[in-house]
Amino acid sequence: MTALPFTRPVLSHLALATALTLGGVASAQAQSLVDLYEAARGFDSTLQSARAQYDATLAKADQAKAGLRPQAGLAAGANWANTSYNVTDATKTSNSQNVALSASQPLYRPVNRFNSEQGQLSIDVAKAQLDAAEQDLIVRTAQAYFDVSAAQDTLAFVQAQKTAVAEQLASAKRNFEVGTSTITDSREAQARFDLVVAQEIAASNDLRVKKLALDQLVGRSGATPRALAAPVALPTVLPADPEAWVQDALRQHPVVRQTDKAFEIAEIEAQKAQAGHKPTLDLVGQYQVARGPSSSFPSAGNVRSNTASVGLQFNLPLYAGGAIQNRVKEALALVEKSRADRETALRNISQATRSAYFGVLSGMGQVKALEAAEASSQSALDANKLGYQVGVRINIDVLNAQSQLFQTKRDLAVARYNVLVGQLRLKQAGGVLKAEDLQPVNALLK
């Protein structure tokens, strides 16, 4: 049985699909990854929250320093009194005013000094949290960016496959009409066409959802990623040693810095609790001006007095009902908790860094395998088309080869995007991710 030749439009659609593997349909208004990241930095509420927390921590640290600085206050008062005597039925009216300026300077207050030290350490904790939020935004932006690119590619591949299947369906119907094929070819092509239509609906909806997520992240409407330039040359992983990445992570990862400072804060909290037994010593002074009746000179009416005083104020806790001792126990237990939390964080970071490293290597290996599979699938499709023309292959063979080729192209595009995002995640796991790391990725875009 002979079949009509495979139509040339199918070849053109396959060529189009091959071009689309490099990153989706380009748009005249497409934005680069760096552009959308800068937009996200000014819009993302999570990063804004971390910035506000950092600013609040700076102010709180300055509050802790106030406990070591002089304090001054101004007080004023006025009183009016009316006195009645039941013996003589006489009344007496008097008034008085006073203004006092007082000041104190802590000389020995260990708790205040520990509070100041904790305030400085809390700045380091907040800075580590801010760095982690900035790194997280870089990864989230890249993920959302390439999610849209992958969804665009998927939709384009499905639409190209739909066109190819539609032409194969038309060819099968013509062959059936002239008696060169059976009704089975037409029904198989119709079934495959209906399946691709369903896939197109799902791909179109997935693209819409991915675009909404990207728009919400960057605060723009209609954000469109740029396509990958051809040929695609994925950057290599350097250093090529997972242990080097782990050592960097254990030294400078934001979570490690945060847990280190949290442990120091907990140790100072224990010292502060123990300082509850210690005395305090302040230098105090006051200058007061008062005007009112004088008991020493009753006949003089209201008199004015100026009083200046300077002294030392000493306070020693003797017994607080056991509160200080139990506060010390609580603080020591929290030190152990902080130590355990730090060890847990180190283990998790080590594991996450190794997993990210091997994930990137696996992804790059997958890209190479899919590139080879793409070439093999193209050869298989060409062979099936030729066999269909000479009558040694049936329509379903061509349809299956087409489906395999388009699926391979989709998988290859997604694998490339996963490698690019995975390399950013690796740097995040190592604690070295910076906004400048987006530039090499951005250079791969059209």
Short mmCIF file of C-alpha atoms in Angstrom, two decimals:
data_model
loop_
_atom_site.label_atom_id
_atom_site.label_comp_id
_atom_site.label_asym_id
_atom_site.label_seq_id
_atom_site.Cartn_x
_atom_site.Cartn_y
_atom_site.Cartn_z
CA MET A 1 0.00 0.00 0.00
CA THR A 2 1.44 3.38 -0.99
CA ALA A 3 0.75 6.66 0.78
CA LEU A 4 0.80 10.25 -0.30
CA PRO A 5 4.16 12.00 0.36
CA PHE A 6 4.63 13.72 3.68
CA THR A 7 3.62 17.35 3.17
CA ARG A 8 6.31 20.05 3.27
CA PRO A 9 4.45 22.30 5.78
CA VAL A 10 5.05 19.62 8.41
CA LEU A 11 8.79 20.03 7.90
CA SER A 12 8.52 23.78 8.30
CA HIS A 13 6.62 23.36 11.58
CA LEU A 14 9.29 20.99 12.87
CA ALA A 15 11.95 23.56 11.99
CA LEU A 16 9.98 26.18 13.89
CA ALA A 17 9.75 23.92 16.92
CA THR A 18 13.52 23.37 16.79
CA ALA A 19 14.08 27.12 16.92
CA LEU A 20 11.68 27.45 19.84
CA THR A 21 13.77 25.11 21.98
CA LEU A 22 16.15 28.02 22.47
CA GLY A 23 13.78 29.86 24.75
CA GLY A 24 10.25 30.53 23.58
CA VAL A 25 8.74 33.20 21.40
CA ALA A 26 10.62 36.49 21.61
CA SER A 27 8.70 39.68 22.16
CA ALA A 28 9.60 43.22 21.18
CA GLN A 29 8.78 44.32 24.72
CA ALA A 30 10.55 41.41 26.42
CA GLN A 31 12.52 42.29 29.57
CA SER A 32 15.83 40.87 30.67
CA LEU A 33 16.26 38.96 33.89
CA VAL A 34 18.24 41.81 35.45
CA ASP A 35 15.54 44.34 34.58
CA LEU A 36 12.80 42.30 36.22
CA TYR A 37 14.98 41.60 39.26
CA GLU A 38 15.50 45.33 39.79
CA ALA A 39 11.76 45.80 39.54
CA ALA A 40 11.20 43.03 42.09
CA ARG A 41 13.68 44.60 44.54
CA GLY A 42 11.53 47.69 44.75
CA PHE A 43 8.23 45.82 44.92
CA ASP A 44 8.65 42.54 46.78
CA SER A 45 7.01 42.77 50.19
CA THR A 46 9.17 40.02 51.71
CA LEU A 47 12.35 41.95 50.98
CA GLN A 48 10.76 45.19 52.17
CA SER A 49 9.84 43.46 55.44
CA ALA A 50 13.46 42.35 55.92
CA ARG A 51 14.70 45.88 55.25
CA ALA A 52 12.23 47.35 57.74
CA GLN A 53 13.29 44.76 60.32
CA TYR A 54 16.93 45.73 59.80
CA ASP A 55 16.13 49.42 60.27
CA ALA A 56 14.12 48.61 63.39
CA THR A 57 17.03 46.58 64.79
CA LEU A 58 19.40 49.50 64.27
CA ALA A 59 17.08 51.73 66.27
CA LYS A 60 16.68 49.10 68.99
CA ALA A 61 20.45 48.72 69.30
CA ASP A 62 20.74 52.46 69.86
CA GLN A 63 18.08 52.14 72.56
CA ALA A 64 20.29 49.59 74.34
CA LYS A 65 23.23 52.01 74.25
CA ALA A 66 21.11 54.58 76.07
CA GLY A 67 21.48 52.56 79.26
CA LEU A 68 25.16 53.53 79.38
CA ARG A 69 24.63 57.23 78.72
CA PRO A 70 23.64 60.09 81.02
CA GLN A 71 19.97 60.68 81.71
CA ALA A 72 18.47 64.12 82.45
CA GLY A 73 14.98 65.28 83.30
CA LEU A 74 13.12 68.48 84.04
CA ALA A 75 10.21 68.53 86.52
CA ALA A 76 7.93 71.38 87.53
CA GLY A 77 4.94 71.70 89.84
CA ALA A 78 2.52 74.25 91.27
CA ASN A 79 0.19 73.84 94.27
CA TRP A 80 -2.59 75.94 95.77
CA ALA A 81 -3.89 75.27 99.30
CA ASN A 82 -6.76 76.69 101.39
CA THR A 83 -6.73 75.93 105.14
CA SER A 84 -9.67 76.53 107.53
CA TYR A 85 -9.34 76.62 111.37
CA ASN A 86 -12.46 75.64 113.38
CA VAL A 87 -11.28 77.45 116.51
CA THR A 88 -11.03 80.96 115.07
CA ASP A 89 -13.09 80.41 111.89
CA ALA A 90 -10.07 81.78 110.04
CA THR A 91 -8.82 80.61 106.66
CA LYS A 92 -5.38 80.66 105.18
CA THR A 93 -4.48 80.51 101.52
CA SER A 94 -1.05 79.56 100.25
CA ASN A 95 0.57 78.59 96.94
CA SER A 96 3.92 77.14 95.99
CA GLN A 97 5.89 76.43 92.82
CA ASN A 98 8.99 74.38 92.14
CA VAL A 99 11.26 73.53 89.19
CA ALA A 100 13.87 70.77 89.40
CA LEU A 101 16.55 69.64 86.95
CA SER A 102 17.92 66.18 87.69
CA ALA A 103 20.58 64.08 85.97
CA SER A 104 22.24 60.71 86.47
CA GLN A 105 25.20 58.86 84.97
CA PRO A 106 25.49 55.07 85.35
CA LEU A 107 28.87 54.19 86.80
CA TYR A 108 28.45 50.46 87.24
CA ARG A 109 25.48 48.70 85.65
CA PRO A 110 26.59 45.37 84.14
CA VAL A 111 23.11 44.54 82.86
CA ASN A 112 23.07 47.72 80.79
CA ARG A 113 26.45 46.90 79.31
CA PHE A 114 25.26 43.39 78.34
CA ASN A 115 22.15 44.91 76.76
CA SER A 116 24.35 47.13 74.61
CA GLU A 117 26.46 44.16 73.48
CA GLN A 118 23.35 42.19 72.60
CA GLY A 119 22.05 45.14 70.62
CA GLN A 120 25.17 45.18 68.45
CA LEU A 121 24.94 41.44 67.85
CA SER A 122 21.28 41.76 66.93
CA ILE A 123 22.34 44.11 64.10
CA ASP A 124 24.48 41.30 62.68
CA VAL A 125 21.52 38.92 62.93
CA ALA A 126 19.24 41.35 61.11
CA LYS A 127 21.89 41.93 58.42
CA ALA A 128 22.18 38.17 57.87
CA GLN A 129 18.40 37.94 57.58
CA LEU A 130 18.40 40.78 55.06
CA ASP A 131 21.13 39.09 53.01
CA ALA A 132 19.15 35.84 53.04
CA ALA A 133 16.03 37.68 51.87
CA GLU A 134 17.95 39.32 49.02
CA GLN A 135 19.40 35.98 47.92
CA ASP A 136 15.98 34.38 48.12
CA LEU A 137 14.52 37.13 45.92
CA ILE A 138 17.21 36.52 43.29
CA VAL A 139 16.31 32.84 43.12
CA ARG A 140 12.56 33.48 43.20
CA THR A 141 12.84 35.99 40.37
CA ALA A 142 14.94 33.65 38.23
CA GLN A 143 12.58 30.76 38.93
CA ALA A 144 9.49 32.77 38.01
CA TYR A 145 11.28 34.18 34.94
CA PHE A 146 12.23 30.79 33.53
CA ASP A 147 8.91 29.23 34.57
CA VAL A 148 7.28 31.60 32.11
CA SER A 149 9.92 30.80 29.49
CA ALA A 150 9.33 27.07 29.92
CA ALA A 151 5.56 27.53 29.75
CA GLN A 152 5.95 29.58 26.56
CA ASP A 153 8.11 26.87 25.02
CA THR A 154 5.68 24.16 26.03
CA LEU A 155 2.75 25.99 24.47
CA ALA A 156 4.73 26.67 21.29
CA PHE A 157 5.76 23.02 20.99
CA VAL A 158 2.20 21.82 21.56
CA GLN A 159 0.88 24.23 18.96
CA ALA A 160 3.52 23.13 16.45
CA GLN A 161 2.64 19.50 17.18
CA LYS A 162 -1.03 20.31 16.77
CA THR A 163 -0.36 21.75 13.31
CA ALA A 164 1.72 18.74 12.31
CA VAL A 165 -0.92 16.29 13.57
CA ALA A 166 -3.65 18.26 11.79
CA GLU A 167 -1.77 17.93 8.52
CA GLN A 168 -1.18 14.25 9.16
CA LEU A 169 -4.90 13.87 9.84
CA ALA A 170 -5.73 15.62 6.56
CA SER A 171 -3.25 13.38 4.75
CA ALA A 172 -4.81 10.26 6.26
CA LYS A 173 -8.27 11.37 5.22
CA ARG A 174 -7.13 12.03 1.65
CA ASN A 175 -5.43 8.65 1.50
CA PHE A 176 -8.61 6.99 2.75
CA GLU A 177 -10.70 8.79 0.16
CA VAL A 178 -8.50 7.58 -2.69
CA GLY A 179 -8.32 4.10 -1.17
CA THR A 180 -4.62 4.05 -0.30
CA SER A 181 -5.18 3.73 3.49
CA THR A 182 -7.74 2.40 5.95
CA ILE A 183 -10.12 4.25 8.22
CA THR A 184 -7.85 3.26 11.10
CA ASP A 185 -5.22 5.83 10.05
CA SER A 186 -7.82 8.60 10.11
CA ARG A 187 -9.18 7.61 13.49
CA GLU A 188 -5.72 7.31 15.01
CA ALA A 189 -4.78 10.75 13.70
CA GLN A 190 -8.09 12.18 14.96
CA ALA A 191 -7.50 10.73 18.41
CA ARG A 192 -3.99 12.16 18.52
CA PHE A 193 -5.29 15.55 17.34
CA ASP A 194 -7.93 15.63 20.10
CA LEU A 195 -5.26 14.77 22.67
CA VAL A 196 -2.99 17.59 21.47
CA VAL A 197 -5.90 20.04 21.66
CA ALA A 198 -6.39 19.09 25.32
CA GLN A 199 -2.66 19.53 25.90
CA GLU A 200 -2.80 22.95 24.25
CA ILE A 201 -5.59 24.07 26.60
CA ALA A 202 -3.59 22.90 29.63
CA ALA A 203 -0.38 24.55 28.35
CA SER A 204 -2.17 27.83 27.66
CA ASN A 205 -3.63 27.89 31.17
CA ASP A 206 -0.27 27.02 32.72
CA LEU A 207 1.36 29.91 30.83
CA ARG A 208 -1.33 32.28 32.06
CA VAL A 209 -0.75 31.21 35.68
CA LYS A 210 3.03 31.48 35.38
CA LYS A 211 2.73 34.98 33.91
CA LEU A 212 0.46 36.07 36.74
CA ALA A 213 3.03 34.81 39.27
CA LEU A 214 5.83 36.73 37.53
CA ASP A 215 3.75 39.91 37.30
CA GLN A 216 2.90 39.71 40.99
CA LEU A 217 6.56 39.24 41.92
CA VAL A 218 7.95 42.16 39.91
CA GLY A 219 4.97 44.49 40.23
CA ARG A 220 4.46 44.85 36.48
CA SER A 221 1.69 43.87 34.13
CA GLY A 222 2.54 41.77 31.11
CA ALA A 223 6.16 41.01 32.07
CA THR A 224 7.68 38.93 29.28
CA PRO A 225 11.02 37.10 29.50
CA ARG A 226 13.57 37.12 26.73
CA ALA A 227 14.39 33.91 24.92
CA LEU A 228 17.71 32.10 25.25
CA ALA A 229 20.13 33.00 22.52
CA ALA A 230 21.38 30.32 20.11
CA PRO A 231 23.51 28.35 20.50
CA VAL A 232 23.02 27.71 24.20
CA ALA A 233 26.29 27.42 26.11
CA LEU A 234 25.54 26.65 29.74
CA PRO A 235 28.20 27.90 32.19
CA THR A 236 30.27 25.34 34.06
CA VAL A 237 30.25 24.91 37.83
CA LEU A 238 33.30 26.38 39.55
CA PRO A 239 34.83 25.28 41.81
CA ALA A 240 34.24 21.72 40.65
CA ASP A 241 34.42 20.32 44.18
CA PRO A 242 31.37 19.99 46.42
CA GLU A 243 33.46 20.22 49.58
CA ALA A 244 34.76 23.64 48.55
CA TRP A 245 31.16 24.82 48.26
CA VAL A 246 30.36 23.32 51.66
CA GLN A 247 33.31 25.07 53.31
CA ASP A 248 32.23 28.41 51.85
CA ALA A 249 28.68 27.80 53.06
CA LEU A 250 29.78 26.93 56.60
CA ARG A 251 31.87 30.09 56.72
CA GLN A 252 29.61 32.76 55.22
CA HIS A 253 26.08 31.48 54.72
CA PRO A 254 23.55 33.97 56.15
CA VAL A 255 21.95 31.27 58.28
CA VAL A 256 25.35 30.32 59.74
CA ARG A 257 26.09 33.95 60.54
CA GLN A 258 22.67 34.30 62.08
CA THR A 259 22.98 31.22 64.29
CA ASP A 260 26.52 32.20 65.35
CA LYS A 261 25.33 35.60 66.55
CA ALA A 262 22.23 34.08 68.13
CA PHE A 263 24.50 31.77 70.15
CA GLU A 264 26.59 34.73 71.32
CA ILE A 265 23.42 36.60 72.29
CA ALA A 266 22.28 33.60 74.32
CA GLU A 267 25.63 33.44 76.14
CA ILE A 268 25.43 37.14 76.97
CA GLU A 269 21.88 36.62 78.19
CA ALA A 270 23.21 34.05 80.67
CA GLN A 271 25.85 36.52 81.87
CA LYS A 272 23.16 39.18 82.16
CA ALA A 273 21.02 36.88 84.28
CA GLN A 274 23.97 36.18 86.59
CA ALA A 275 24.59 39.93 86.87
CA GLY A 276 21.24 40.23 88.62
CA HIS A 277 23.12 39.52 91.87
CA LYS A 278 25.52 42.41 91.34
CA PRO A 279 25.16 45.94 92.74
CA THR A 280 24.61 49.09 90.72
CA LEU A 281 26.19 52.49 91.21
CA ASP A 282 25.01 55.78 89.69
CA LEU A 283 26.19 59.35 89.88
CA VAL A 284 23.14 61.57 90.51
CA GLY A 285 22.69 65.33 90.73
CA GLN A 286 19.81 67.76 91.08
CA TYR A 287 19.22 71.50 91.04
CA GLN A 288 15.84 72.72 92.36
CA VAL A 289 14.25 76.17 92.57
CA ALA A 290 11.18 76.37 94.85
CA ARG A 291 8.90 79.19 95.95
CA GLY A 292 6.33 78.86 98.75
CA PRO A 293 5.56 79.28 102.48
CA SER A 294 8.47 78.68 104.82
CA SER A 295 8.05 76.88 108.13
CA SER A 296 11.25 78.54 109.36
CA PHE A 297 10.05 82.04 108.60
CA PRO A 298 6.22 81.99 108.87
CA SER A 299 5.88 85.75 108.81
CA ALA A 300 7.91 86.15 105.67
CA GLY A 301 5.20 84.81 103.37
CA ASN A 302 6.36 82.98 100.25
CA VAL A 303 10.10 82.61 100.03
CA ARG A 304 12.37 81.31 97.27
CA SER A 305 14.91 78.58 97.85
CA ASN A 306 17.64 77.19 95.55
CA THR A 307 18.93 73.70 96.29
CA ALA A 308 21.81 71.90 94.51
CA SER A 309 22.88 68.34 95.30
CA VAL A 310 25.36 65.79 93.92
CA GLY A 311 25.77 62.24 95.16
CA LEU A 312 26.24 58.55 94.55
CA GLN A 313 23.37 56.09 94.52
CA PHE A 314 24.18 52.48 95.42
CA ASN A 315 21.82 49.53 95.16
CA LEU A 316 22.49 45.89 96.07
CA PRO A 317 19.86 43.16 95.54
CA LEU A 318 19.65 40.92 98.60
CA TYR A 319 16.75 38.60 97.87
CA ALA A 320 14.31 38.47 94.96
CA GLY A 321 12.28 35.41 95.87
CA GLY A 322 14.46 33.07 93.80
CA ALA A 323 13.73 34.91 90.53
CA ILE A 324 17.39 35.60 89.73
CA GLN A 325 18.52 32.01 90.30
CA ASN A 326 15.76 30.63 88.08
CA ARG A 327 16.47 33.26 85.45
CA VAL A 328 20.06 32.03 85.34
CA LYS A 329 18.88 28.41 84.89
CA GLU A 330 16.58 29.47 82.09
CA ALA A 331 19.33 31.39 80.31
CA LEU A 332 21.79 28.49 80.55
CA ALA A 333 19.20 26.12 79.09
CA LEU A 334 18.61 28.54 76.23
CA VAL A 335 22.36 28.61 75.57
CA GLU A 336 22.27 24.84 75.07
CA LYS A 337 19.25 25.20 72.83
CA SER A 338 21.05 27.80 70.74
CA ARG A 339 24.08 25.53 70.45
CA ALA A 340 21.88 22.67 69.25
CA ASP A 341 20.06 24.91 66.80
CA ARG A 342 23.39 26.06 65.39
CA GLU A 343 24.57 22.48 64.92
CA THR A 344 21.30 21.60 63.17
CA ALA A 345 21.69 24.57 60.84
CA LEU A 346 25.26 23.56 59.95
CA ARG A 347 24.19 20.02 59.12
CA ASN A 348 21.23 21.18 57.04
CA ILE A 349 23.36 23.67 55.11
CA SER A 350 26.02 21.04 54.39
CA GLN A 351 23.41 18.65 53.05
CA ALA A 352 21.60 21.34 51.05
CA THR A 353 24.85 22.55 49.48
CA ARG A 354 25.91 19.06 48.40
CA SER A 355 22.43 18.35 47.06
CA ALA A 356 22.44 21.61 45.08
CA TYR A 357 25.88 20.84 43.66
CA PHE A 358 25.02 17.34 42.49
CA GLY A 359 21.66 18.58 41.28
CA VAL A 360 23.40 20.99 38.91
CA LEU A 361 25.77 18.28 37.68
CA SER A 362 22.83 15.95 37.12
CA GLY A 363 20.96 18.67 35.27
CA MET A 364 23.89 19.36 32.95
CA GLY A 365 24.21 15.66 32.24
CA GLN A 366 20.50 15.52 31.51
CA VAL A 367 20.84 18.41 29.05
CA LYS A 368 23.57 16.56 27.14
CA ALA A 369 21.51 13.36 27.10
CA LEU A 370 18.40 15.20 25.87
CA GLU A 371 20.41 16.95 23.16
CA ALA A 372 21.47 13.52 21.92
CA ALA A 373 17.89 12.25 22.30
CA GLU A 374 16.63 15.20 20.26
CA ALA A 375 18.92 14.31 17.39
CA SER A 376 17.92 10.65 17.64
CA SER A 377 14.21 11.52 17.77
CA GLN A 378 14.59 13.72 14.69
CA SER A 379 16.30 10.87 12.84
CA ALA A 380 13.58 8.44 13.97
CA LEU A 381 10.88 10.81 12.71
CA ASP A 382 12.62 11.20 9.35
CA ALA A 383 12.92 7.43 9.04
CA ASN A 384 9.25 6.90 9.92
CA LYS A 385 8.16 9.54 7.41
CA LEU A 386 10.20 7.86 4.71
CA GLY A 387 8.80 4.46 5.68
CA TYR A 388 5.27 5.91 5.57
CA GLN A 389 5.90 7.20 2.07
CA VAL A 390 7.07 3.81 0.79
CA GLY A 391 4.39 1.91 2.69
CA VAL A 392 6.49 0.08 5.30
CA ARG A 393 5.28 2.33 8.16
CA ILE A 394 1.75 3.23 9.18
CA ASN A 395 0.31 6.53 10.27
CA ILE A 396 0.52 5.79 14.01
CA ASP A 397 4.28 5.26 13.68
CA VAL A 398 4.70 8.79 12.32
CA LEU A 399 2.41 10.22 15.00
CA ASN A 400 4.34 8.50 17.78
CA ALA A 401 7.65 9.74 16.36
CA GLN A 402 6.28 13.26 16.18
CA SER A 403 5.07 13.08 19.78
CA GLN A 404 8.41 11.75 20.98
CA LEU A 405 10.32 14.52 19.21
CA PHE A 406 8.18 17.32 20.61
CA GLN A 407 8.27 15.83 24.11
CA THR A 408 12.06 15.63 23.92
CA LYS A 409 12.28 19.25 22.83
CA ARG A 410 10.07 20.33 25.75
CA ASP A 411 12.14 18.32 28.22
CA LEU A 412 15.37 19.79 26.81
CA ALA A 413 14.13 23.37 27.15
CA VAL A 414 13.00 22.77 30.73
CA ALA A 415 16.28 21.04 31.60
CA ARG A 416 18.27 24.05 30.38
CA TYR A 417 16.21 26.44 32.47
CA ASN A 418 16.54 24.14 35.48
CA VAL A 419 20.33 24.18 35.15
CA LEU A 420 20.44 27.99 35.07
CA VAL A 421 18.21 28.28 38.13
CA GLY A 422 20.03 25.39 39.80
CA GLN A 423 23.36 27.20 39.53
CA LEU A 424 21.85 30.20 41.27
CA ARG A 425 20.44 27.90 43.97
CA LEU A 426 23.90 26.39 44.40
CA LYS A 427 25.39 29.82 45.04
CA GLN A 428 22.54 30.54 47.42
CA ALA A 429 23.24 27.28 49.26
CA GLY A 430 26.90 28.29 49.45
CA GLY A 431 25.94 31.72 50.80
CA VAL A 432 27.77 33.54 47.99
CA LEU A 433 24.85 34.53 45.75
CA LYS A 434 24.82 38.21 44.73
CA ALA A 435 22.83 40.28 42.29
CA GLU A 436 25.91 40.40 40.03
CA ASP A 437 25.54 36.64 39.48
CA LEU A 438 22.52 37.35 37.30
CA GLN A 439 24.71 39.05 34.69
CA PRO A 440 26.20 35.82 33.22
CA VAL A 441 22.69 34.34 33.00
CA ASN A 442 21.39 37.55 31.48
CA ALA A 443 24.14 37.35 28.82
CA LEU A 444 22.63 34.08 27.57
CA LEU A 445 19.38 35.82 26.64
CA LYS A 446 18.61 37.43 23.32
#
